[in-house]
Amino acid sequence: MFSTSKPRQLRGVLLALTVLALALPCAAQWKWRDAQGRVQYSDRPPPNDVRDRDILARPAAGSAAQRPASPASASTGAPPGAASAPTSDPALEARKRQAEATQDQGKRDEEARAARQKVENCARAKEYARTVESGQRISRTNDKGEREFLDDAQRTRESIRAREIIASDCR
């Protein structure tokens, strides 16, 4: 005997997911008050004659929709929104400075890591060059797992390769 509650539950979940998927575009809406005082909704920015204080809602920050530059800011060369931008929020500015400081610290850490790696590569290359040029027998394991010794031509190629690495990493 089959239970009818599972298909109903599945339909309910699918209906809820469909409603949520259809509601996502509504999140990217502009809301403003026009010259007659009526509230307008659109997925596009309001006209340029609408003052910033009459804009009641903007799309989320991740949205690509931007309000076009006003003629005043376009003629002065100011960035869009600079002519009528509200005063900046100190908390927002502090978070922005904190994010920039964190990003700068990340770059410095990455540069330090790269410098340490370069020093390590230099030391390894110098040690390998000394080993190759010492005349000791050097062996490697081939694809079959067998041990092979380097002949003079291979030793010369390895010495040249080690010197190239030293020239590039040991500056």
Coordinates of N, CA and C in Angstrom, one line a residue:
M1 N 0.8 -1.2 0.0 CA 0.0 0.0 0.0 C 0.9 1.3 0.0
F2 N 0.6 2.2 -0.9 CA 1.4 3.4 -1.0 C 0.8 4.5 -0.1
S3 N 1.7 5.3 0.5 CA 1.2 6.4 1.3 C 1.1 7.7 0.4
T4 N 0.0 8.4 0.6 CA -0.2 9.6 -0.2 C 0.4 10.8 0.4
S5 N 0.9 10.7 1.6 CA 1.4 11.9 2.3 C 2.8 12.3 1.7
K6 N 3.6 11.4 1.2 CA 4.9 11.8 0.7 C 4.8 12.6 -0.6
P7 N 3.9 12.1 -1.6 CA 3.8 13.0 -2.8 C 3.3 14.4 -2.4
R8 N 2.4 14.5 -1.5 CA 1.9 15.8 -1.1 C 3.0 16.6 -0.5
Q9 N 3.8 16.0 0.4 CA 4.9 16.8 1.0 C 5.9 17.2 -0.1
L10 N 6.1 16.4 -1.0 CA 7.1 16.7 -2.1 C 6.5 17.8 -3.0
R11 N 5.2 17.8 -3.3 CA 4.6 18.9 -4.0 C 4.6 20.2 -3.2
G12 N 4.4 20.1 -1.9 CA 4.5 21.3 -1.1 C 5.9 21.9 -1.1
V13 N 6.9 21.1 -1.0 CA 8.3 21.6 -1.0 C 8.6 22.2 -2.4
L14 N 8.2 21.5 -3.4 CA 8.4 22.1 -4.8 C 7.7 23.4 -5.0
L15 N 6.5 23.5 -4.5 CA 5.7 24.8 -4.6 C 6.4 25.9 -3.8
A16 N 6.9 25.6 -2.6 CA 7.6 26.6 -1.8 C 8.9 27.0 -2.5
L17 N 9.7 26.1 -3.1 CA 10.9 26.4 -3.8 C 10.6 27.3 -5.1
T18 N 9.5 27.0 -5.7 CA 9.1 27.8 -6.9 C 8.7 29.2 -6.5
V19 N 8.0 29.3 -5.4 CA 7.6 30.7 -5.0 C 8.9 31.5 -4.6
L20 N 9.8 30.8 -3.9 CA 11.1 31.5 -3.5 C 11.8 31.9 -4.8
A21 N 11.9 31.0 -5.8 CA 12.7 31.3 -7.0 C 12.0 32.5 -7.7
L22 N 10.7 32.6 -7.7 CA 10.0 33.7 -8.4 C 10.2 35.0 -7.6
A23 N 10.4 34.9 -6.3 CA 10.5 36.1 -5.5 C 11.9 36.7 -5.6
L24 N 12.9 36.0 -6.0 CA 14.3 36.5 -6.1 C 14.4 37.8 -6.9
P25 N 13.8 37.9 -8.1 CA 14.0 39.1 -8.9 C 13.3 40.3 -8.2
C26 N 12.4 40.1 -7.3 CA 11.8 41.2 -6.6 C 12.8 41.9 -5.6
A27 N 13.8 41.2 -5.3 CA 14.8 41.8 -4.3 C 15.6 42.9 -5.0
A28 N 15.7 42.9 -6.3 CA 16.5 44.0 -7.0 C 15.5 45.0 -7.6
Q29 N 14.8 45.7 -6.7 CA 13.9 46.7 -7.0 C 14.3 48.1 -6.5
W30 N 14.0 49.1 -7.3 CA 14.1 50.5 -6.9 C 12.8 51.0 -6.4
K31 N 12.7 51.8 -5.5 CA 11.5 52.4 -4.9 C 11.8 53.9 -4.7
W32 N 10.9 54.8 -5.3 CA 11.1 56.2 -5.2 C 9.8 56.9 -5.2
R33 N 9.8 58.1 -4.8 CA 8.6 59.0 -4.8 C 8.8 60.0 -5.9
D34 N 7.7 60.0 -6.8 CA 7.8 60.9 -8.0 C 7.4 62.3 -7.6
A35 N 7.4 63.2 -8.6 CA 7.1 64.6 -8.4 C 5.7 64.8 -7.9
Q36 N 4.7 63.9 -8.2 CA 3.4 64.0 -7.7 C 3.2 63.4 -6.3
G37 N 4.3 62.8 -5.8 CA 4.2 62.2 -4.4 C 3.8 60.7 -4.4
R38 N 3.6 60.1 -5.6 CA 3.3 58.7 -5.7 C 4.5 57.8 -5.6
V39 N 4.4 56.7 -4.9 CA 5.5 55.8 -4.8 C 5.6 54.9 -6.0
Q40 N 6.8 54.9 -6.6 CA 7.0 54.1 -7.8 C 8.0 52.9 -7.6
Y41 N 7.8 51.8 -8.3 CA 8.6 50.6 -8.1 C 9.1 50.3 -9.5
S42 N 10.4 49.9 -9.6 CA 10.9 49.5 -10.9 C 12.2 48.7 -10.7
D43 N 12.6 47.9 -11.7 CA 13.8 47.2 -11.7 C 14.9 48.1 -12.3
R44 N 14.6 49.2 -12.8 CA 15.5 50.2 -13.3 C 15.6 51.4 -12.4
P45 N 16.8 52.1 -12.5 CA 16.9 53.3 -11.6 C 15.9 54.4 -12.0
P46 N 15.6 55.2 -11.0 CA 14.6 56.3 -11.3 C 15.2 57.3 -12.3
P47 N 14.4 58.2 -12.9 CA 14.9 59.2 -13.8 C 15.9 60.2 -13.0
N48 N 16.7 60.9 -13.7 CA 17.6 61.8 -13.1 C 17.0 63.0 -12.4
D49 N 15.8 63.3 -12.7 CA 15.1 64.4 -12.0 C 14.6 64.1 -10.6
V50 N 14.7 62.8 -10.2 CA 14.3 62.4 -8.9 C 15.5 62.6 -7.9
R51 N 15.2 63.4 -6.9 CA 16.3 63.7 -5.9 C 16.6 62.4 -5.1
D52 N 17.9 62.4 -4.6 CA 18.3 61.2 -3.8 C 17.5 61.0 -2.6
R53 N 17.0 62.1 -2.0 CA 16.2 61.9 -0.7 C 14.8 61.3 -1.0
D54 N 14.4 61.3 -2.3 CA 13.1 60.7 -2.7 C 13.3 59.3 -3.1
I55 N 14.5 58.8 -3.1 CA 14.7 57.4 -3.4 C 14.5 56.6 -2.1
L56 N 13.5 55.8 -2.0 CA 13.2 55.1 -0.8 C 13.9 53.8 -0.6
A57 N 14.2 53.1 -1.7 CA 14.9 51.8 -1.6 C 15.7 51.6 -2.9
R58 N 16.9 51.0 -2.7 CA 17.8 50.7 -3.8 C 18.0 49.2 -3.8
P59 N 18.4 48.6 -4.9 CA 18.8 47.2 -5.0 C 19.9 46.9 -4.0
A60 N 20.1 45.6 -3.7 CA 21.2 45.2 -2.8 C 22.5 45.7 -3.4
A61 N 23.6 45.8 -2.6 CA 24.9 46.3 -3.0 C 25.5 45.4 -4.1
G62 N 25.2 44.1 -4.1 CA 25.8 43.2 -5.1 C 25.2 43.3 -6.4
S63 N 24.1 44.1 -6.5 CA 23.4 44.2 -7.8 C 24.2 45.1 -8.7
A64 N 24.1 44.9 -10.0 CA 24.8 45.7 -11.0 C 24.1 47.0 -11.4
A65 N 22.8 47.1 -10.9 CA 22.1 48.3 -11.3 C 22.6 49.5 -10.6
Q66 N 23.0 50.5 -11.3 CA 23.5 51.8 -10.8 C 22.6 52.9 -11.3
R67 N 22.4 53.9 -10.6 CA 21.7 55.1 -11.0 C 22.6 55.9 -12.0
P68 N 22.1 56.3 -13.1 CA 23.0 57.0 -14.1 C 23.4 58.4 -13.5
A69 N 24.5 58.9 -14.0 CA 25.0 60.2 -13.5 C 24.1 61.3 -13.8
S70 N 24.0 62.2 -12.9 CA 23.1 63.4 -13.1 C 23.9 64.3 -14.1
P71 N 23.2 65.2 -14.8 CA 23.8 66.1 -15.7 C 24.9 67.0 -15.0
A72 N 24.6 67.3 -13.8 CA 25.5 68.2 -13.1 C 26.8 67.5 -12.8
S73 N 26.8 66.3 -12.4 CA 28.0 65.6 -12.1 C 28.8 65.2 -13.4
A74 N 28.0 65.0 -14.5 CA 28.6 64.7 -15.8 C 29.4 65.9 -16.3
S75 N 28.8 67.1 -16.1 CA 29.5 68.2 -16.7 C 30.7 68.7 -15.8
T76 N 30.7 68.4 -14.5 CA 31.8 68.8 -13.7 C 32.9 67.7 -13.7
G77 N 32.6 66.5 -14.2 CA 33.6 65.5 -14.2 C 33.6 64.7 -12.9
A78 N 32.7 65.0 -12.0 CA 32.6 64.3 -10.7 C 32.1 62.9 -10.9
P79 N 32.4 62.0 -10.1 CA 31.9 60.6 -10.2 C 30.4 60.6 -10.0
P80 N 29.7 59.6 -10.6 CA 28.3 59.5 -10.5 C 27.8 59.5 -9.0
G81 N 26.8 60.3 -8.7 CA 26.3 60.4 -7.4 C 27.1 61.3 -6.5
A82 N 28.2 61.9 -6.9 CA 29.0 62.7 -6.0 C 28.3 64.1 -5.8
A83 N 27.6 64.6 -6.7 CA 27.0 65.9 -6.6 C 26.0 65.9 -5.5
S84 N 25.2 64.9 -5.3 CA 24.1 64.9 -4.3 C 24.3 63.8 -3.3
A85 N 25.5 63.2 -3.1 CA 25.7 62.1 -2.2 C 25.5 62.6 -0.8
P86 N 24.8 61.8 0.0 CA 24.6 62.2 1.4 C 26.0 62.1 2.2
T87 N 26.0 62.7 3.4 CA 27.2 62.6 4.1 C 27.6 61.2 4.4
S88 N 28.9 60.9 4.5 CA 29.3 59.5 4.7 C 29.1 59.0 6.1
D89 N 28.9 57.8 6.2 CA 28.6 57.1 7.5 C 30.0 56.8 8.1
P90 N 30.3 57.2 9.3 CA 31.6 57.0 9.9 C 31.8 55.5 10.1
A91 N 30.8 54.7 10.5 CA 30.9 53.3 10.7 C 31.3 52.6 9.4
L92 N 30.7 53.1 8.3 CA 30.9 52.5 7.0 C 32.4 52.8 6.6
E93 N 32.8 54.0 6.8 CA 34.2 54.4 6.5 C 35.2 53.6 7.3
A94 N 34.9 53.4 8.6 CA 35.8 52.6 9.4 C 35.9 51.1 8.9
R95 N 34.7 50.6 8.5 CA 34.7 49.2 8.0 C 35.5 49.2 6.7
K96 N 35.4 50.2 5.8 CA 36.1 50.2 4.6 C 37.6 50.3 4.8
R97 N 38.0 51.2 5.8 CA 39.4 51.3 6.1 C 40.0 49.9 6.7
Q98 N 39.1 49.3 7.5 CA 39.5 48.0 8.1 C 39.7 47.0 7.0
A99 N 38.8 46.9 6.0 CA 38.9 46.0 4.9 C 40.1 46.3 4.1
E100 N 40.4 47.5 3.8 CA 41.6 47.9 3.1 C 42.9 47.5 3.8
A101 N 42.9 47.7 5.2 CA 44.1 47.3 6.0 C 44.3 45.8 5.9
T102 N 43.2 45.1 6.0 CA 43.2 43.6 6.0 C 43.8 43.1 4.6
Q103 N 43.3 43.8 3.6 CA 43.7 43.4 2.2 C 45.2 43.7 2.1
D104 N 45.7 44.9 2.6 CA 47.1 45.3 2.5 C 47.9 44.3 3.3
Q105 N 47.5 43.9 4.5 CA 48.2 42.9 5.3 C 48.3 41.6 4.5
G106 N 47.2 41.2 3.9 CA 47.2 39.9 3.1 C 48.3 40.0 2.0
K107 N 48.4 41.1 1.3 CA 49.3 41.3 0.2 C 50.8 41.2 0.8
R108 N 51.0 41.9 1.9 CA 52.3 41.8 2.5 C 52.7 40.4 3.0
D109 N 51.7 39.7 3.5 CA 52.0 38.3 3.9 C 52.3 37.4 2.7
E110 N 51.6 37.6 1.6 CA 51.8 36.9 0.4 C 53.2 37.2 -0.2
E111 N 53.6 38.5 -0.1 CA 54.9 38.8 -0.6 C 56.0 38.2 0.3
A112 N 55.8 38.2 1.6 CA 56.8 37.6 2.5 C 56.9 36.1 2.2
R113 N 55.7 35.5 2.0 CA 55.7 34.0 1.8 C 56.5 33.7 0.5
A114 N 56.3 34.5 -0.6 CA 57.0 34.3 -1.8 C 58.5 34.5 -1.7
A115 N 58.9 35.5 -0.9 CA 60.3 35.8 -0.7 C 60.9 34.6 0.1
R116 N 60.2 34.1 1.1 CA 60.8 32.9 1.8 C 60.9 31.7 0.9
Q117 N 59.9 31.5 0.0 CA 59.9 30.4 -0.9 C 61.1 30.5 -1.9
K118 N 61.3 31.8 -2.3 CA 62.4 32.0 -3.2 C 63.8 31.7 -2.6
V119 N 63.9 32.1 -1.3 CA 65.2 31.8 -0.5 C 65.3 30.3 -0.4
E120 N 64.2 29.6 -0.1 CA 64.3 28.1 0.0 C 64.7 27.4 -1.3
N121 N 64.1 27.9 -2.4 CA 64.4 27.4 -3.7 C 65.9 27.6 -4.1
C122 N 66.4 28.8 -3.7 CA 67.8 29.1 -4.0 C 68.7 28.1 -3.2
A123 N 68.4 27.9 -1.9 CA 69.2 27.0 -1.1 C 69.2 25.6 -1.7
R124 N 68.0 25.1 -2.1 CA 67.9 23.8 -2.6 C 68.7 23.7 -3.9
A125 N 68.6 24.7 -4.8 CA 69.3 24.6 -6.1 C 70.8 24.7 -5.9
K126 N 71.3 25.5 -4.9 CA 72.7 25.5 -4.7 C 73.2 24.1 -4.2
E127 N 72.4 23.5 -3.3 CA 72.8 22.2 -2.7 C 72.8 21.2 -3.8
Y128 N 71.8 21.2 -4.7 CA 71.7 20.2 -5.8 C 72.9 20.4 -6.8
A129 N 73.2 21.7 -7.1 CA 74.3 22.0 -8.0 C 75.6 21.4 -7.4
R130 N 75.8 21.6 -6.1 CA 77.0 21.1 -5.4 C 77.1 19.5 -5.5
T131 N 75.9 18.9 -5.3 CA 75.8 17.5 -5.4 C 76.1 17.0 -6.8
V132 N 75.5 17.6 -7.8 CA 75.8 17.2 -9.2 C 77.2 17.4 -9.6
E133 N 77.8 18.5 -9.2 CA 79.1 18.8 -9.6 C 80.2 18.1 -8.8
S134 N 79.8 17.4 -7.7 CA 80.8 16.8 -6.8 C 81.4 15.5 -7.4
G135 N 80.7 14.9 -8.4 CA 81.2 13.7 -9.0 C 80.6 12.5 -8.4
Q136 N 79.8 12.6 -7.3 CA 79.1 11.4 -6.7 C 78.2 10.8 -7.7
R137 N 78.0 9.5 -7.5 CA 77.0 8.9 -8.4 C 75.6 9.3 -7.9
I138 N 74.8 9.7 -8.9 CA 73.4 10.1 -8.6 C 72.4 9.1 -9.3
S139 N 71.5 8.6 -8.5 CA 70.5 7.7 -9.1 C 69.1 8.2 -9.0
R140 N 68.3 7.7 -9.9 CA 66.9 8.1 -9.9 C 66.1 6.8 -10.1
T141 N 64.8 6.9 -9.8 CA 63.9 5.8 -10.1 C 63.1 6.0 -11.3
N142 N 63.2 5.1 -12.3 CA 62.4 5.3 -13.5 C 61.0 4.9 -13.4
D143 N 60.2 5.0 -14.5 CA 58.8 4.7 -14.5 C 58.5 3.3 -14.0
K144 N 59.4 2.3 -14.2 CA 59.2 0.9 -13.9 C 59.6 0.7 -12.4
G145 N 60.1 1.7 -11.8 CA 60.5 1.5 -10.4 C 62.0 1.0 -10.3
E146 N 62.7 1.0 -11.4 CA 64.1 0.6 -11.4 C 65.0 1.7 -11.1
R147 N 66.1 1.5 -10.5 CA 67.1 2.5 -10.2 C 68.0 2.7 -11.4
E148 N 68.2 4.0 -11.8 CA 69.1 4.3 -12.9 C 70.1 5.4 -12.4
F149 N 71.3 5.3 -12.9 CA 72.4 6.2 -12.5 C 72.5 7.2 -13.7
L150 N 72.8 8.5 -13.3 CA 72.9 9.5 -14.3 C 74.3 9.4 -15.0
D151 N 74.3 9.5 -16.4 CA 75.5 9.4 -17.1 C 76.1 10.8 -17.2
D152 N 77.2 11.0 -17.9 CA 77.8 12.3 -17.9 C 77.0 13.4 -18.6
A153 N 76.3 13.0 -19.7 CA 75.4 14.0 -20.4 C 74.2 14.4 -19.5
Q154 N 73.6 13.5 -18.8 CA 72.5 13.8 -17.9 C 73.0 14.7 -16.8
R155 N 74.2 14.4 -16.3 CA 74.8 15.1 -15.2 C 75.0 16.6 -15.6
T156 N 75.5 16.8 -16.9 CA 75.8 18.1 -17.4 C 74.5 18.9 -17.5
R157 N 73.4 18.2 -18.1 CA 72.1 18.9 -18.2 C 71.6 19.3 -16.8
E158 N 71.7 18.4 -15.9 CA 71.2 18.7 -14.5 C 72.0 19.9 -13.9
S159 N 73.3 19.9 -14.2 CA 74.1 21.0 -13.6 C 73.7 22.4 -14.3
I160 N 73.4 22.3 -15.6 CA 73.0 23.6 -16.3 C 71.7 24.0 -15.7
R161 N 70.7 23.1 -15.5 CA 69.4 23.4 -15.0 C 69.5 24.0 -13.6
A162 N 70.3 23.4 -12.8 CA 70.5 23.9 -11.4 C 71.1 25.3 -11.4
R163 N 72.0 25.6 -12.3 CA 72.6 26.9 -12.5 C 71.6 28.0 -12.9
E164 N 70.7 27.5 -13.8 CA 69.6 28.4 -14.3 C 68.7 28.8 -13.1
I165 N 68.4 27.8 -12.3 CA 67.5 28.1 -11.2 C 68.2 29.0 -10.2
I166 N 69.5 28.8 -10.0 CA 70.2 29.7 -9.1 C 70.3 31.1 -9.6
A167 N 70.4 31.2 -10.9 CA 70.5 32.6 -11.5 C 69.1 33.3 -11.4
S168 N 68.0 32.5 -11.5 CA 66.7 33.2 -11.4 C 66.2 33.4 -10.0
D169 N 66.5 32.5 -9.0 CA 66.0 32.6 -7.7 C 66.9 33.2 -6.7
C170 N 68.2 33.3 -7.0 CA 69.2 33.7 -6.0 C 69.6 35.2 -6.2
R171 N 68.7 36.0 -6.5 CA 69.1 37.5 -6.7 C 68.8 38.2 -5.5

